[in-house]
mmCIF file of C-alpha atoms in Angstrom:
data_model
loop_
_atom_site.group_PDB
_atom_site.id
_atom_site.type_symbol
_atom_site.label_atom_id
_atom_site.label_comp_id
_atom_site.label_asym_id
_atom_site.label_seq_id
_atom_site.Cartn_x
_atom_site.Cartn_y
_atom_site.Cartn_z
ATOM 1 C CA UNK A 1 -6.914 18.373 20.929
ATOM 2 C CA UNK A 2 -9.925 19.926 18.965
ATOM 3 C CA UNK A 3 -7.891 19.188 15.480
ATOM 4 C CA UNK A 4 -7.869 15.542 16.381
ATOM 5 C CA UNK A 5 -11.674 16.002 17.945
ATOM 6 C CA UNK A 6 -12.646 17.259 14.631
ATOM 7 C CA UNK A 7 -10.256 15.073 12.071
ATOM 8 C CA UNK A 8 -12.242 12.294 14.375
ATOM 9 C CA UNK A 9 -15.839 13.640 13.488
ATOM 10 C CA UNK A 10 -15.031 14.557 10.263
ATOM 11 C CA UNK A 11 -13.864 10.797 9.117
ATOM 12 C CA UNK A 12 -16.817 9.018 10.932
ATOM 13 C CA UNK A 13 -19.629 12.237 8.849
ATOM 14 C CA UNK A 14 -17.289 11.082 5.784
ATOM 15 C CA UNK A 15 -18.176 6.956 6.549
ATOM 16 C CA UNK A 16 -21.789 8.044 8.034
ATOM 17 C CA UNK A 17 -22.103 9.358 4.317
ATOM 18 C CA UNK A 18 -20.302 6.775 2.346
ATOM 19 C CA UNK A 19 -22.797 4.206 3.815
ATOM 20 C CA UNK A 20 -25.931 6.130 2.991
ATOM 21 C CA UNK A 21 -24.930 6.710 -0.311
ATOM 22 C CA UNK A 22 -23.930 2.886 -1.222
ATOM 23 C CA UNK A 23 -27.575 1.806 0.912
ATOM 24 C CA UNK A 24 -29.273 4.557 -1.430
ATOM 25 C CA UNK A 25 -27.331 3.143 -4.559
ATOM 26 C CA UNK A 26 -28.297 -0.517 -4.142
ATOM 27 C CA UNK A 27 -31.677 0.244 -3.471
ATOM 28 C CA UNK A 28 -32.138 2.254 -6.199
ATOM 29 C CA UNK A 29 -30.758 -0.252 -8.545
ATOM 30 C CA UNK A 30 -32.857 -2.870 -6.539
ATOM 31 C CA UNK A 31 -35.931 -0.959 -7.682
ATOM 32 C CA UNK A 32 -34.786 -0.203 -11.492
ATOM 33 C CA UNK A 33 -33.736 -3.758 -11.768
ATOM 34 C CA UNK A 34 -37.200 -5.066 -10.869
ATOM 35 C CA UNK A 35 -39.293 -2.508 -12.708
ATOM 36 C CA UNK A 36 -37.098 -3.321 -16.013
ATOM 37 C CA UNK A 37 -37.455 -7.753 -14.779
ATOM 38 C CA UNK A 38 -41.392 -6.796 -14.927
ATOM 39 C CA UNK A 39 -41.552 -4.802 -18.263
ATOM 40 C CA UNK A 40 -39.660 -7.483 -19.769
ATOM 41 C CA UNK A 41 -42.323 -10.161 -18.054
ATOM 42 C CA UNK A 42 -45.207 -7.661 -19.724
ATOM 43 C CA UNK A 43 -43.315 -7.783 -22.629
ATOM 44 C CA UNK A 44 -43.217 -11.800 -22.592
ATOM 45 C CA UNK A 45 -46.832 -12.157 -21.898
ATOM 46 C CA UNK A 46 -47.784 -9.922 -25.164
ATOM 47 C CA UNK A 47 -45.469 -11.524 -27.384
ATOM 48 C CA UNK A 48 -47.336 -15.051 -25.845
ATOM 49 C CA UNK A 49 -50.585 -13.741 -26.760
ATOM 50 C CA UNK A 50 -49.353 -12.770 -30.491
ATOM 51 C CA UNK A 51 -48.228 -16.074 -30.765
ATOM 52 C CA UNK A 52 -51.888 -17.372 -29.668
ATOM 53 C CA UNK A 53 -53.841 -15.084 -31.983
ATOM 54 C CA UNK A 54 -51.047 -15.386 -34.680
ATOM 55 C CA UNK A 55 -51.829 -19.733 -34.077
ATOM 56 C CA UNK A 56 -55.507 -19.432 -34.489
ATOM 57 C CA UNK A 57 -55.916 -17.072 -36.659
ATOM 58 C CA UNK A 58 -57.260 -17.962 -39.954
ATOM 59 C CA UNK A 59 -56.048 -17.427 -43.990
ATOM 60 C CA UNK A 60 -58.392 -14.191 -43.924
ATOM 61 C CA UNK A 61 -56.882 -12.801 -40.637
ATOM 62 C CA UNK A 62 -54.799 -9.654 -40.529
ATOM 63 C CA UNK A 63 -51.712 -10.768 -38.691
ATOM 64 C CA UNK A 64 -49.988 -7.869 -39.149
ATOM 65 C CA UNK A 65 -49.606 -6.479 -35.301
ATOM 66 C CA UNK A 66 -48.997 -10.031 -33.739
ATOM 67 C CA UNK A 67 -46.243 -10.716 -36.389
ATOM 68 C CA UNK A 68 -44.782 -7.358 -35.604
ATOM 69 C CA UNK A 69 -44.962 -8.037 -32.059
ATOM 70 C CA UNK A 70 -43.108 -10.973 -32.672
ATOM 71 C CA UNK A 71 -40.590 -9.404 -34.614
ATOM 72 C CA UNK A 72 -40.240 -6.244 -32.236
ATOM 73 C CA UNK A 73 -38.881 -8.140 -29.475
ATOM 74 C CA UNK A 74 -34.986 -8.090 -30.570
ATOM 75 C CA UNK A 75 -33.560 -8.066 -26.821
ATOM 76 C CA UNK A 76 -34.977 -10.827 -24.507
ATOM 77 C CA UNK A 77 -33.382 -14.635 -25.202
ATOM 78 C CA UNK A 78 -36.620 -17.292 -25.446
ATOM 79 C CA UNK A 79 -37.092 -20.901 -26.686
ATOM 80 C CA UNK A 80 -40.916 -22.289 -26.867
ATOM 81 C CA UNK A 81 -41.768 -25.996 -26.314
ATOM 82 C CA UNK A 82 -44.878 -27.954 -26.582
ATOM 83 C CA UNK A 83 -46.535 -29.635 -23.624
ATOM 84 C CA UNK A 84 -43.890 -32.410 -23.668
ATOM 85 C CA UNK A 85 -41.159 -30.280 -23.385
ATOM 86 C CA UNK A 86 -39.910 -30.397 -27.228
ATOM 87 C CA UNK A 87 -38.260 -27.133 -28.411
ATOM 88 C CA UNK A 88 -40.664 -25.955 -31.248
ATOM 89 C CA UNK A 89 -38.628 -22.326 -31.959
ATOM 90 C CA UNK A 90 -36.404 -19.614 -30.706
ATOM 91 C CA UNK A 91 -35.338 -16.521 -30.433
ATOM 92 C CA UNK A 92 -32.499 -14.080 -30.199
ATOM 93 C CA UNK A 93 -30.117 -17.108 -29.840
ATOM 94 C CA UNK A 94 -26.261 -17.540 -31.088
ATOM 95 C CA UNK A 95 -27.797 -18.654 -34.428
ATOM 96 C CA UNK A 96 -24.643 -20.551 -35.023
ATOM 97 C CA UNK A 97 -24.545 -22.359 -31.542
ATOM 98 C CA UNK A 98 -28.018 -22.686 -31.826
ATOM 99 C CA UNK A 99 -27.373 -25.816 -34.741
ATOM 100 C CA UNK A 100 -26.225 -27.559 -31.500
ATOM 101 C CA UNK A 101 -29.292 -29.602 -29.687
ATOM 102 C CA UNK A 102 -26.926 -29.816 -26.296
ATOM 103 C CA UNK A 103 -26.701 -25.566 -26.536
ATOM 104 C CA UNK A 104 -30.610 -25.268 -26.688
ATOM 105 C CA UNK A 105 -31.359 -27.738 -23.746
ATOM 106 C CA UNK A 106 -28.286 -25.593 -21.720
ATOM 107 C CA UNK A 107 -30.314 -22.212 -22.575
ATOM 108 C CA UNK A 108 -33.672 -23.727 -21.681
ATOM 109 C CA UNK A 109 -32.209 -24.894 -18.493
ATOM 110 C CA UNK A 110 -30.948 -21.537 -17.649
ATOM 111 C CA UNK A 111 -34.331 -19.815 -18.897
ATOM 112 C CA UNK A 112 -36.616 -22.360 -16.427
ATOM 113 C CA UNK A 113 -34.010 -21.167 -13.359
ATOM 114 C CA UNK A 114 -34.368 -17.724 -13.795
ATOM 115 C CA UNK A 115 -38.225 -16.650 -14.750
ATOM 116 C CA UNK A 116 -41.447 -18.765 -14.592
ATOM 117 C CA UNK A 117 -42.895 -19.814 -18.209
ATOM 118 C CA UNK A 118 -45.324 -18.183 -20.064
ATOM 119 C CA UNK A 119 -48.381 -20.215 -20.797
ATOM 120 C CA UNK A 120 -50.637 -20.354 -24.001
ATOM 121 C CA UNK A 121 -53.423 -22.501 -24.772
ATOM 122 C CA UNK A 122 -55.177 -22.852 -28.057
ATOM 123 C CA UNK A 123 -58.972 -23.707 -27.455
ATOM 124 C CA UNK A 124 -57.891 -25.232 -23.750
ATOM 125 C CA UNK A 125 -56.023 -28.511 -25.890
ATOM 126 C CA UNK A 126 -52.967 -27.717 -26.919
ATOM 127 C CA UNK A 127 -50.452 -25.658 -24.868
ATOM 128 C CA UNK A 128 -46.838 -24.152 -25.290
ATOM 129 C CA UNK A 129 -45.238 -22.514 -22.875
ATOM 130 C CA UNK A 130 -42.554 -19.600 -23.002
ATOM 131 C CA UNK A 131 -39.206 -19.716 -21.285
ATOM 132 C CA UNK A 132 -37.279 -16.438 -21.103
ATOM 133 C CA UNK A 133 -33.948 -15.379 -19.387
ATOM 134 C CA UNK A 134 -33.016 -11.956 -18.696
ATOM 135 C CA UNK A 135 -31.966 -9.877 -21.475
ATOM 136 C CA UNK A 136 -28.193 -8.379 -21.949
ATOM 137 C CA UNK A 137 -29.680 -5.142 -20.378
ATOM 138 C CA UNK A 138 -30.514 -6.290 -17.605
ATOM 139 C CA UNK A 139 -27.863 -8.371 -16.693
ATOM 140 C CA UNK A 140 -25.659 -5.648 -17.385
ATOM 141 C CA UNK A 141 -27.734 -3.738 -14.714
ATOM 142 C CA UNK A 142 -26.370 -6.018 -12.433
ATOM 143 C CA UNK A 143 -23.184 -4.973 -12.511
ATOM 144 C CA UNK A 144 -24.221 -1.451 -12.238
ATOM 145 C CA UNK A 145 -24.278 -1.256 -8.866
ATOM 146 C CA UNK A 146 -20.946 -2.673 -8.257
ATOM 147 C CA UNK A 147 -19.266 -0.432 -11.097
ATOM 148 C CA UNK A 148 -20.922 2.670 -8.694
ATOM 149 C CA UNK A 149 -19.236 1.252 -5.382
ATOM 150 C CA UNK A 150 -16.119 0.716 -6.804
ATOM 151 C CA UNK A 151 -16.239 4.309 -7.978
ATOM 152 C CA UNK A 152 -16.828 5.357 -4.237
ATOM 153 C CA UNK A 153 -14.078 3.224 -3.377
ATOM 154 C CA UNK A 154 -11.759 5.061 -5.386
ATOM 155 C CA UNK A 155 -12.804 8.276 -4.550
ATOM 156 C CA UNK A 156 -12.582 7.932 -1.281
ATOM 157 C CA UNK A 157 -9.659 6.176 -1.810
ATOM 158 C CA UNK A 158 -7.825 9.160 -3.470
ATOM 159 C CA UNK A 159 -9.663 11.641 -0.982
ATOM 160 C CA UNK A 160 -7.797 9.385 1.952
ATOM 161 C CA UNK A 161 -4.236 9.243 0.454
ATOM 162 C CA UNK A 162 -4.621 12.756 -0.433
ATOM 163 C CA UNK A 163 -5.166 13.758 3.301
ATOM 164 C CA UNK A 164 -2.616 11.568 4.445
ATOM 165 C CA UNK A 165 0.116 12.967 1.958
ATOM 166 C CA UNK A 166 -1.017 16.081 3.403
ATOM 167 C CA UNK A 167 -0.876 14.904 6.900
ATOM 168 C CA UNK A 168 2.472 13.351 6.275
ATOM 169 C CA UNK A 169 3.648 17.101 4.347
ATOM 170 C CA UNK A 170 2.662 18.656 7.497
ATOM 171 C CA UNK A 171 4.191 16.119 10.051
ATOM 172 C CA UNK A 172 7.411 16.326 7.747
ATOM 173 C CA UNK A 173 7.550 20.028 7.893
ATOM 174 C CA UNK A 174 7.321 20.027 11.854
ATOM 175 C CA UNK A 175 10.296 17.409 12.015
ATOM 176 C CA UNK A 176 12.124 19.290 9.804
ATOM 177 C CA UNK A 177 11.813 22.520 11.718
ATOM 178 C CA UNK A 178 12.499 21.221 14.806
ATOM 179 C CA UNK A 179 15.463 19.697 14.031
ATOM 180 C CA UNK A 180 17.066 23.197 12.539
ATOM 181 C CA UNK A 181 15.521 24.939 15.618
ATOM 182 C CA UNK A 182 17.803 22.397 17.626
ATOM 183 C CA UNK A 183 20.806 22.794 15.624
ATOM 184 C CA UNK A 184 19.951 26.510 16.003
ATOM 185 C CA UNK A 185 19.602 26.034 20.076
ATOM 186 C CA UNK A 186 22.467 23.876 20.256
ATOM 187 C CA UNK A 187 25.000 26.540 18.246
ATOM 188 C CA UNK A 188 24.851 28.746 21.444
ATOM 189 C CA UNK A 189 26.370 26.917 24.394
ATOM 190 C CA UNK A 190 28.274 25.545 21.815
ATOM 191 C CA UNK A 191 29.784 28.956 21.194
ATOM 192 C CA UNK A 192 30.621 29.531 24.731
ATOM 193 C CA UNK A 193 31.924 26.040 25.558
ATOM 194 C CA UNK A 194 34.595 26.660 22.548
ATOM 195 C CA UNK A 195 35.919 29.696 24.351
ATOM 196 C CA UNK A 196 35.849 28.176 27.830
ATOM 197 C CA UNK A 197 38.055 25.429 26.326
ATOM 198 C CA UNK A 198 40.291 28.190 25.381
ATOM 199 C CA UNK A 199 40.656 29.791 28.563
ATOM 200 C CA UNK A 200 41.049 26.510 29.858
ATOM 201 C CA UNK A 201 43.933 25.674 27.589
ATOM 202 C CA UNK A 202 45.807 29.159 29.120
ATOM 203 C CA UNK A 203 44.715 28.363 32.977
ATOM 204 C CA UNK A 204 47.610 25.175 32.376
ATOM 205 C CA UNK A 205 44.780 22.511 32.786
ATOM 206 C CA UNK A 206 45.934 19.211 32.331
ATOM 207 C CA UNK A 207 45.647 18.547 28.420
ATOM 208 C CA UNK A 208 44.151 15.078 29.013
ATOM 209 C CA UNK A 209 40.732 16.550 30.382
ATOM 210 C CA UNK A 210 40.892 19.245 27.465
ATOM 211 C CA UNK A 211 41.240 17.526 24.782
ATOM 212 C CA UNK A 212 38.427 15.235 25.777
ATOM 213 C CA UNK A 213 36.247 18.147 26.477
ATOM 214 C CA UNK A 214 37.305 19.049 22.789
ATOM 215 C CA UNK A 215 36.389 16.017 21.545
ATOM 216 C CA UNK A 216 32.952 16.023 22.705
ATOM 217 C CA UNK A 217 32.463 19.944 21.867
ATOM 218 C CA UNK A 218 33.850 18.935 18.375
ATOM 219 C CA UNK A 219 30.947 15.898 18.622
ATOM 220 C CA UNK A 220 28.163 18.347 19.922
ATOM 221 C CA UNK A 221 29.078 20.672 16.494
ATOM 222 C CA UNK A 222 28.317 17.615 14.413
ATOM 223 C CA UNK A 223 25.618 16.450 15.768
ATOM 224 C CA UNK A 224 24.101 20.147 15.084
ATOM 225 C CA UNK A 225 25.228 20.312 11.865
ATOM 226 C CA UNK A 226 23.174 16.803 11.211
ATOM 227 C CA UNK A 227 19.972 18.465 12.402
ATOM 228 C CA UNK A 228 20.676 21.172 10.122
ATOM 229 C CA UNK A 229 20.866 19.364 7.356
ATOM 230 C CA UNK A 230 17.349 17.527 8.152
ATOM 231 C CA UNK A 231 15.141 18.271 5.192
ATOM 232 C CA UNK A 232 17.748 19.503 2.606
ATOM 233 C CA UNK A 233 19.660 18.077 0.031
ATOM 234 C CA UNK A 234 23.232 17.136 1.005
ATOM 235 C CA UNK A 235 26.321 17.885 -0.759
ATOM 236 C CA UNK A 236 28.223 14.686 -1.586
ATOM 237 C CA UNK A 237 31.976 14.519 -2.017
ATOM 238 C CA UNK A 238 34.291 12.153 -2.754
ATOM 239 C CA UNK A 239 36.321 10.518 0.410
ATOM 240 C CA UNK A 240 37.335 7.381 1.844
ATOM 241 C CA UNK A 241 34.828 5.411 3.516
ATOM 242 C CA UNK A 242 36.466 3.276 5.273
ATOM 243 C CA UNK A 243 38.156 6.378 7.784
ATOM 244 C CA UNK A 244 35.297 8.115 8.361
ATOM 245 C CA UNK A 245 33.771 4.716 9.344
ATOM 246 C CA UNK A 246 36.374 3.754 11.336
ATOM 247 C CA UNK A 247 36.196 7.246 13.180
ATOM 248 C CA UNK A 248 32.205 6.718 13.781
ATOM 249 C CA UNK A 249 33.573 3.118 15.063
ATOM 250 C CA UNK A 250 36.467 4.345 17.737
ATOM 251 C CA UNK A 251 33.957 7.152 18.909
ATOM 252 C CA UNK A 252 31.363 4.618 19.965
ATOM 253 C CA UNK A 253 33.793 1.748 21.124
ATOM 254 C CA UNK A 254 35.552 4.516 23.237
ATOM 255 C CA UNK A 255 32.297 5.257 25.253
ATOM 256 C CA UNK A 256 30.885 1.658 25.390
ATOM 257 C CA UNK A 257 30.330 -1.137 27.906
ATOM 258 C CA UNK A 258 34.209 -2.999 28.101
ATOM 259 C CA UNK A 259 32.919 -5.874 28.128
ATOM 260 C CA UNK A 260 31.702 -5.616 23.938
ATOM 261 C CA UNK A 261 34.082 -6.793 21.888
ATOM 262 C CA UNK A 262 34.750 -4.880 19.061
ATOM 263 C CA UNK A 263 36.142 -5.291 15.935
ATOM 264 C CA UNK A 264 36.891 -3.520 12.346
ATOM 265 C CA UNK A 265 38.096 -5.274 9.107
ATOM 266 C CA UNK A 266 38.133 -3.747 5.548
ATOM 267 C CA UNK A 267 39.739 -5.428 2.312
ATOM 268 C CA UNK A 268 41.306 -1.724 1.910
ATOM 269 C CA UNK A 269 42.708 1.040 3.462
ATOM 270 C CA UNK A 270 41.448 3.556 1.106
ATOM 271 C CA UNK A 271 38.014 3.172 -0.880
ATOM 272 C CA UNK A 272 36.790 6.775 -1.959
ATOM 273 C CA UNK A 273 32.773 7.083 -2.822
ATOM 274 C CA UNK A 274 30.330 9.975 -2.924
ATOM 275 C CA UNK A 275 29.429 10.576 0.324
ATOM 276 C CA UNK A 276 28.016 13.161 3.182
ATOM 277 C CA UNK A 277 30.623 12.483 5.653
ATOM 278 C CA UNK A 278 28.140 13.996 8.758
ATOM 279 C CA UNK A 279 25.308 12.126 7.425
ATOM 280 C CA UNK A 280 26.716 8.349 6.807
ATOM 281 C CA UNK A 281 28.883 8.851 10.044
ATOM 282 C CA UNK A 282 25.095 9.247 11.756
ATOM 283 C CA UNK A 283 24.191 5.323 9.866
ATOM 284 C CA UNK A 284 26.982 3.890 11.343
ATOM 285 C CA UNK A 285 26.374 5.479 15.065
ATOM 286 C CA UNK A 286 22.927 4.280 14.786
ATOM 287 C CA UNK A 287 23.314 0.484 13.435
ATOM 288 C CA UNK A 288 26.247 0.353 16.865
ATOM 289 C CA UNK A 289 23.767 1.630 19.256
ATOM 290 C CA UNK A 290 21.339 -0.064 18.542
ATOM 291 C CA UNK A 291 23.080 -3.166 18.546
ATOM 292 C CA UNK A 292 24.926 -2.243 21.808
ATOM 293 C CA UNK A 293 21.414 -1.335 23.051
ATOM 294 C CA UNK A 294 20.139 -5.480 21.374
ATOM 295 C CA UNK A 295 23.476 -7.206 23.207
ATOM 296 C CA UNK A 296 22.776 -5.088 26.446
ATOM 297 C CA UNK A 297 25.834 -4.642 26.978
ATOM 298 C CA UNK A 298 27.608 -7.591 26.332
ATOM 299 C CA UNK A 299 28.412 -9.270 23.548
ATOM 300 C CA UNK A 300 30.465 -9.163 20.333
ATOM 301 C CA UNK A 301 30.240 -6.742 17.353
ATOM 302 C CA UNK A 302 31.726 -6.677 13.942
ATOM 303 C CA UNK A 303 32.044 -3.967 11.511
ATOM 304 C CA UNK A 304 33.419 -5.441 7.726
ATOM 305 C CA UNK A 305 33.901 -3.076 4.863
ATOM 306 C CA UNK A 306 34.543 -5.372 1.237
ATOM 307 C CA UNK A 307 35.705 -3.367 -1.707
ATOM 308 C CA UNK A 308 34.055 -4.968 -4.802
ATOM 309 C CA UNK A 309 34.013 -3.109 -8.496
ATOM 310 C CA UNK A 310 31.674 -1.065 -8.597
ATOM 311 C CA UNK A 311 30.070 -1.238 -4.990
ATOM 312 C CA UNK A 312 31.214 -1.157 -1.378
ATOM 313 C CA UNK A 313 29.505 -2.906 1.495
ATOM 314 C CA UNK A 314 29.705 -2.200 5.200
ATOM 315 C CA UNK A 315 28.409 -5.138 7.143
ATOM 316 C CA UNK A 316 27.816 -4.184 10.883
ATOM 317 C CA UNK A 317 26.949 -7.547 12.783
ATOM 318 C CA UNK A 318 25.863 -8.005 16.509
ATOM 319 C CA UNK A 319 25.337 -11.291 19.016
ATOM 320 C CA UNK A 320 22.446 -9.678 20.165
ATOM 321 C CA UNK A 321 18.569 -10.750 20.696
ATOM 322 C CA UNK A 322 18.301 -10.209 16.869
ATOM 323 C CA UNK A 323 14.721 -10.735 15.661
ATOM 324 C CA UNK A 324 11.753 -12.276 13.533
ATOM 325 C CA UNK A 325 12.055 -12.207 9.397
ATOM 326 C CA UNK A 326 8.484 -10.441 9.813
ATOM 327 C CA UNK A 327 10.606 -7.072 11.253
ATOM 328 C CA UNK A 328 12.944 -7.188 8.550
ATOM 329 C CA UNK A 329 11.243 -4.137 6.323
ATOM 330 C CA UNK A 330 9.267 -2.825 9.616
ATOM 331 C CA UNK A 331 11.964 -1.627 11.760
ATOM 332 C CA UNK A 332 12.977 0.543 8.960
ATOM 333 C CA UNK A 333 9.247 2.894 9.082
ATOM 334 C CA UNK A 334 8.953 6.120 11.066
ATOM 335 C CA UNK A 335 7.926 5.171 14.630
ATOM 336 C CA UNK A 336 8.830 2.029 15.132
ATOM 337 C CA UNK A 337 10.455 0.102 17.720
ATOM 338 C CA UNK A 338 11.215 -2.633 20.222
ATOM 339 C CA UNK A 339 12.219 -0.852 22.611
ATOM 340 C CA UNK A 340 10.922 0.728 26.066
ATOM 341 C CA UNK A 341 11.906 4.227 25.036
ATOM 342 C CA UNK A 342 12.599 5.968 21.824
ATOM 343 C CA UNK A 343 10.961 6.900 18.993
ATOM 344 C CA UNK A 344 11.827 5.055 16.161
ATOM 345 C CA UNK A 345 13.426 7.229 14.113
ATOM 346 C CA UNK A 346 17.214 5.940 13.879
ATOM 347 C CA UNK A 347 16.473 3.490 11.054
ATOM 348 C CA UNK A 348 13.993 5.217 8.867
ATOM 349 C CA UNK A 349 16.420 7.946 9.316
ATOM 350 C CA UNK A 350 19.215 5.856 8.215
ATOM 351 C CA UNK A 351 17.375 4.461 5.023
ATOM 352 C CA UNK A 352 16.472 7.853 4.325
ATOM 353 C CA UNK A 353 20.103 8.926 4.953
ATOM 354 C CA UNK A 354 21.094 5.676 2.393
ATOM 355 C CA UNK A 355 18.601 5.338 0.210
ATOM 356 C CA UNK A 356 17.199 8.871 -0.928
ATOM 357 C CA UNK A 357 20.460 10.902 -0.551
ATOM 358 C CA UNK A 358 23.170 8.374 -1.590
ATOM 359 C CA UNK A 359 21.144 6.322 -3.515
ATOM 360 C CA UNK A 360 22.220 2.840 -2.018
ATOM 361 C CA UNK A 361 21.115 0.431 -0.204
ATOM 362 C CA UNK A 362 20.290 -0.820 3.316
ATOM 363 C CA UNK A 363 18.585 -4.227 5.135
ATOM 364 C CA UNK A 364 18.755 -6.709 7.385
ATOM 365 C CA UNK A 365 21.074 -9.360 5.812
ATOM 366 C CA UNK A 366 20.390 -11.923 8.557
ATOM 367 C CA UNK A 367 19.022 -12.439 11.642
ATOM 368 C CA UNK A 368 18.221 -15.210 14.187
ATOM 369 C CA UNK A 369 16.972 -15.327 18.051
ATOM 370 C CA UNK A 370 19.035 -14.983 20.537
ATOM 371 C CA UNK A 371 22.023 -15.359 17.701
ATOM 372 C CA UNK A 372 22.026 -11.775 16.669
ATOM 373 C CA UNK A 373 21.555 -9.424 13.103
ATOM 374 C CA UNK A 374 23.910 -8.478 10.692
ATOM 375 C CA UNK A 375 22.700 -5.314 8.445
ATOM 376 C CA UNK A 376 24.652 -4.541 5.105
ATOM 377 C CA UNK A 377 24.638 -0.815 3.041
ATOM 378 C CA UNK A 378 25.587 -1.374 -0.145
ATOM 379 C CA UNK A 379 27.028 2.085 -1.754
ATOM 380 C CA UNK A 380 27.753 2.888 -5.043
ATOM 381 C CA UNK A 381 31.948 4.169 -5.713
ATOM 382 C CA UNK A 382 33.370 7.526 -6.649
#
């Protein structure tokens, strides 16, 4: 409870933080971006009164400082018109665009929008005025800010992922160890139930009642031996898929509701593929229960196996409640599930079981409400 309490704390310090530091970024680029908008303004009015004295000065004058003032200013777009609005010059332009009347009266547009002209008057007649738009600088300033929260984003992007791989490490680790400790538990009893068989077997017990106790001994050692192989990689040999289907198949239709109707097809007898007998027996137990558990019951359900060149597909079908197109990739992650109880592990487990360990393939072929689902595992041959 205090991991969770501080994991809880610790994300809302981490947000708490993120927030101040984005408020403290804009409004510290708020502040640069207007100190660097009035410089340029300063800048603007100077050059405006160079271009007064330069204007009135006479043939004597030294116009040395207003024509390098002029000059200087390398950075900041500006176009000056006369008091009816006719473009007189310009200034860092696209000198090339700038041969085009339509680009000038575009830029001078854009100039009036973004800063007030600069006025000059020669002797209180005449008058110019100075439009401006920001310079590349500045614009690029803009952007700064954005550039920085994206940044954030990412880091705390990677910092997130990070914690949940290590969250996910951890939560893996505790499945994982649980599932050998129960294989471990499991072994016992399991021990002792083989030798009361035994003494069972000499006591001239009917051989009906033993042999079903065997069976489900023999199904109690397999089931351990699946939680023991939990979090290792399995050793894959070649045999026929279509018995140790069919054996998964008669187990479950054995111990099921009589009034399912069951039913197994395959195009061949014998179809041999790399496979973890314990492990894809488990697939199979899990797509029938949990369609037994979707018909309630009742119902039909069809197991197909199709032998094709290189690939071998076991269709398991169901006229159960089936489901939305939306649950198609979702019933297949850790936890979840439709149902009132369980945990939503028999799929992920199975497309772990599939996917990661025999390199096929498993999904929801079909589905429809109140029609039923058919899933398909595609598997490569031997």
């Amino acid at each position: 409870m205090n991991f969770l309490t501080n994991t809880l704390l610790f994300k809302r310090i981490a947000v708490l933080i993120s927030l101040i530091i984005v408020s403290l970024i804009l409004w510290n680029t708020y502040i640069f971006f207007q100190k660097f908008k009035n410089d340029e303004r300063v800048k603007m009015e100077i050059l405006g009164i160079a271009q007064k004295q330069l204007a009135n000065s006479d043939l004597n004058a030294d116009i040395t400082l207003p024509d390098k003032i002029i000059v200087a200013n390398t950075t900041i777009p500006l176009i000056l018109v006369d008091e009816k609005g006719n473009i007189e010059s310009f200034q860092n332009l696209d000198s090339l665009k700038s041969l085009n009347s339509k680009y000038l009266e575009e830029q001078l547009l854009k100039m009036k929008e973004e800063n007030a002209p600069i006025e000059i008057s020669y002797n209180g007649k005449n008058k110019q005025y100075i439009y401006y738009r920001n310079s590349d600088l500045l614009n690029k300033l803009t952007y700064y800010p954005i550039a920085l929260i994206l940044i954030l984003i990412l880091f705390l992007s990677v910092i997130y992922l990070f914690y949940n791989s290590n969250k996910a490490a951890e939560t893996n680790k505790l499945w994982t160890g649980m599932a050998k400790e129960t294989a471990h538990q499991i072994g016992t009893p399991l021990s002792s139930l083989l030798g009361w068989i035994a003494i069972l077997k000499m006591e001239n017990v009917d051989d009906k009642y033993v042999e079903e106790i065997e069976k489900d001994v023999n199904r109690l050692n397999i089931i351990a031996n699946r939680f023991s192989k939990i979090g290792s990689i399995p050793e894959l040999k070649s045999d026929n898929i279509v018995t140790i289907t069919k054996n998964a198949f008669d187990y479950l239709k054995s111990r099921s509701s009589k009034q399912i109707s069951f039913s197994f097809t395959t195009s061949d007898t014998e179809i041999n593929t790399k496979i973890n007998a314990e492990l894809y027996g488990w697939v199979i137990e899990n797509l029938i229960k949990n369609a037994i558990d979707a018909m309630q019951r009742e119902g039909s359900l069809k197991i197909r196996i199709e032998n094709t060149t290189k690939k071998v597909k076991i269709i398991v079908s169901d006229t159960g409640k089936g489901m939305p197109k939306k649950l198609f990739k979702q019933i297949f992650k850790p936890g979840f599930t439709t149902k009132k109880r369980g945990w939503g592990l028999g799929l992920s487990l199975s497309k772990r079981i599939v996917e990661d360990y025999h390199k096929g393939k498993i999904y929801v072929q079909k589905s429809e409400i109140d029609k039923g689902t058919t899933f398909e595992i595609i598997l490569n041959k031997a």
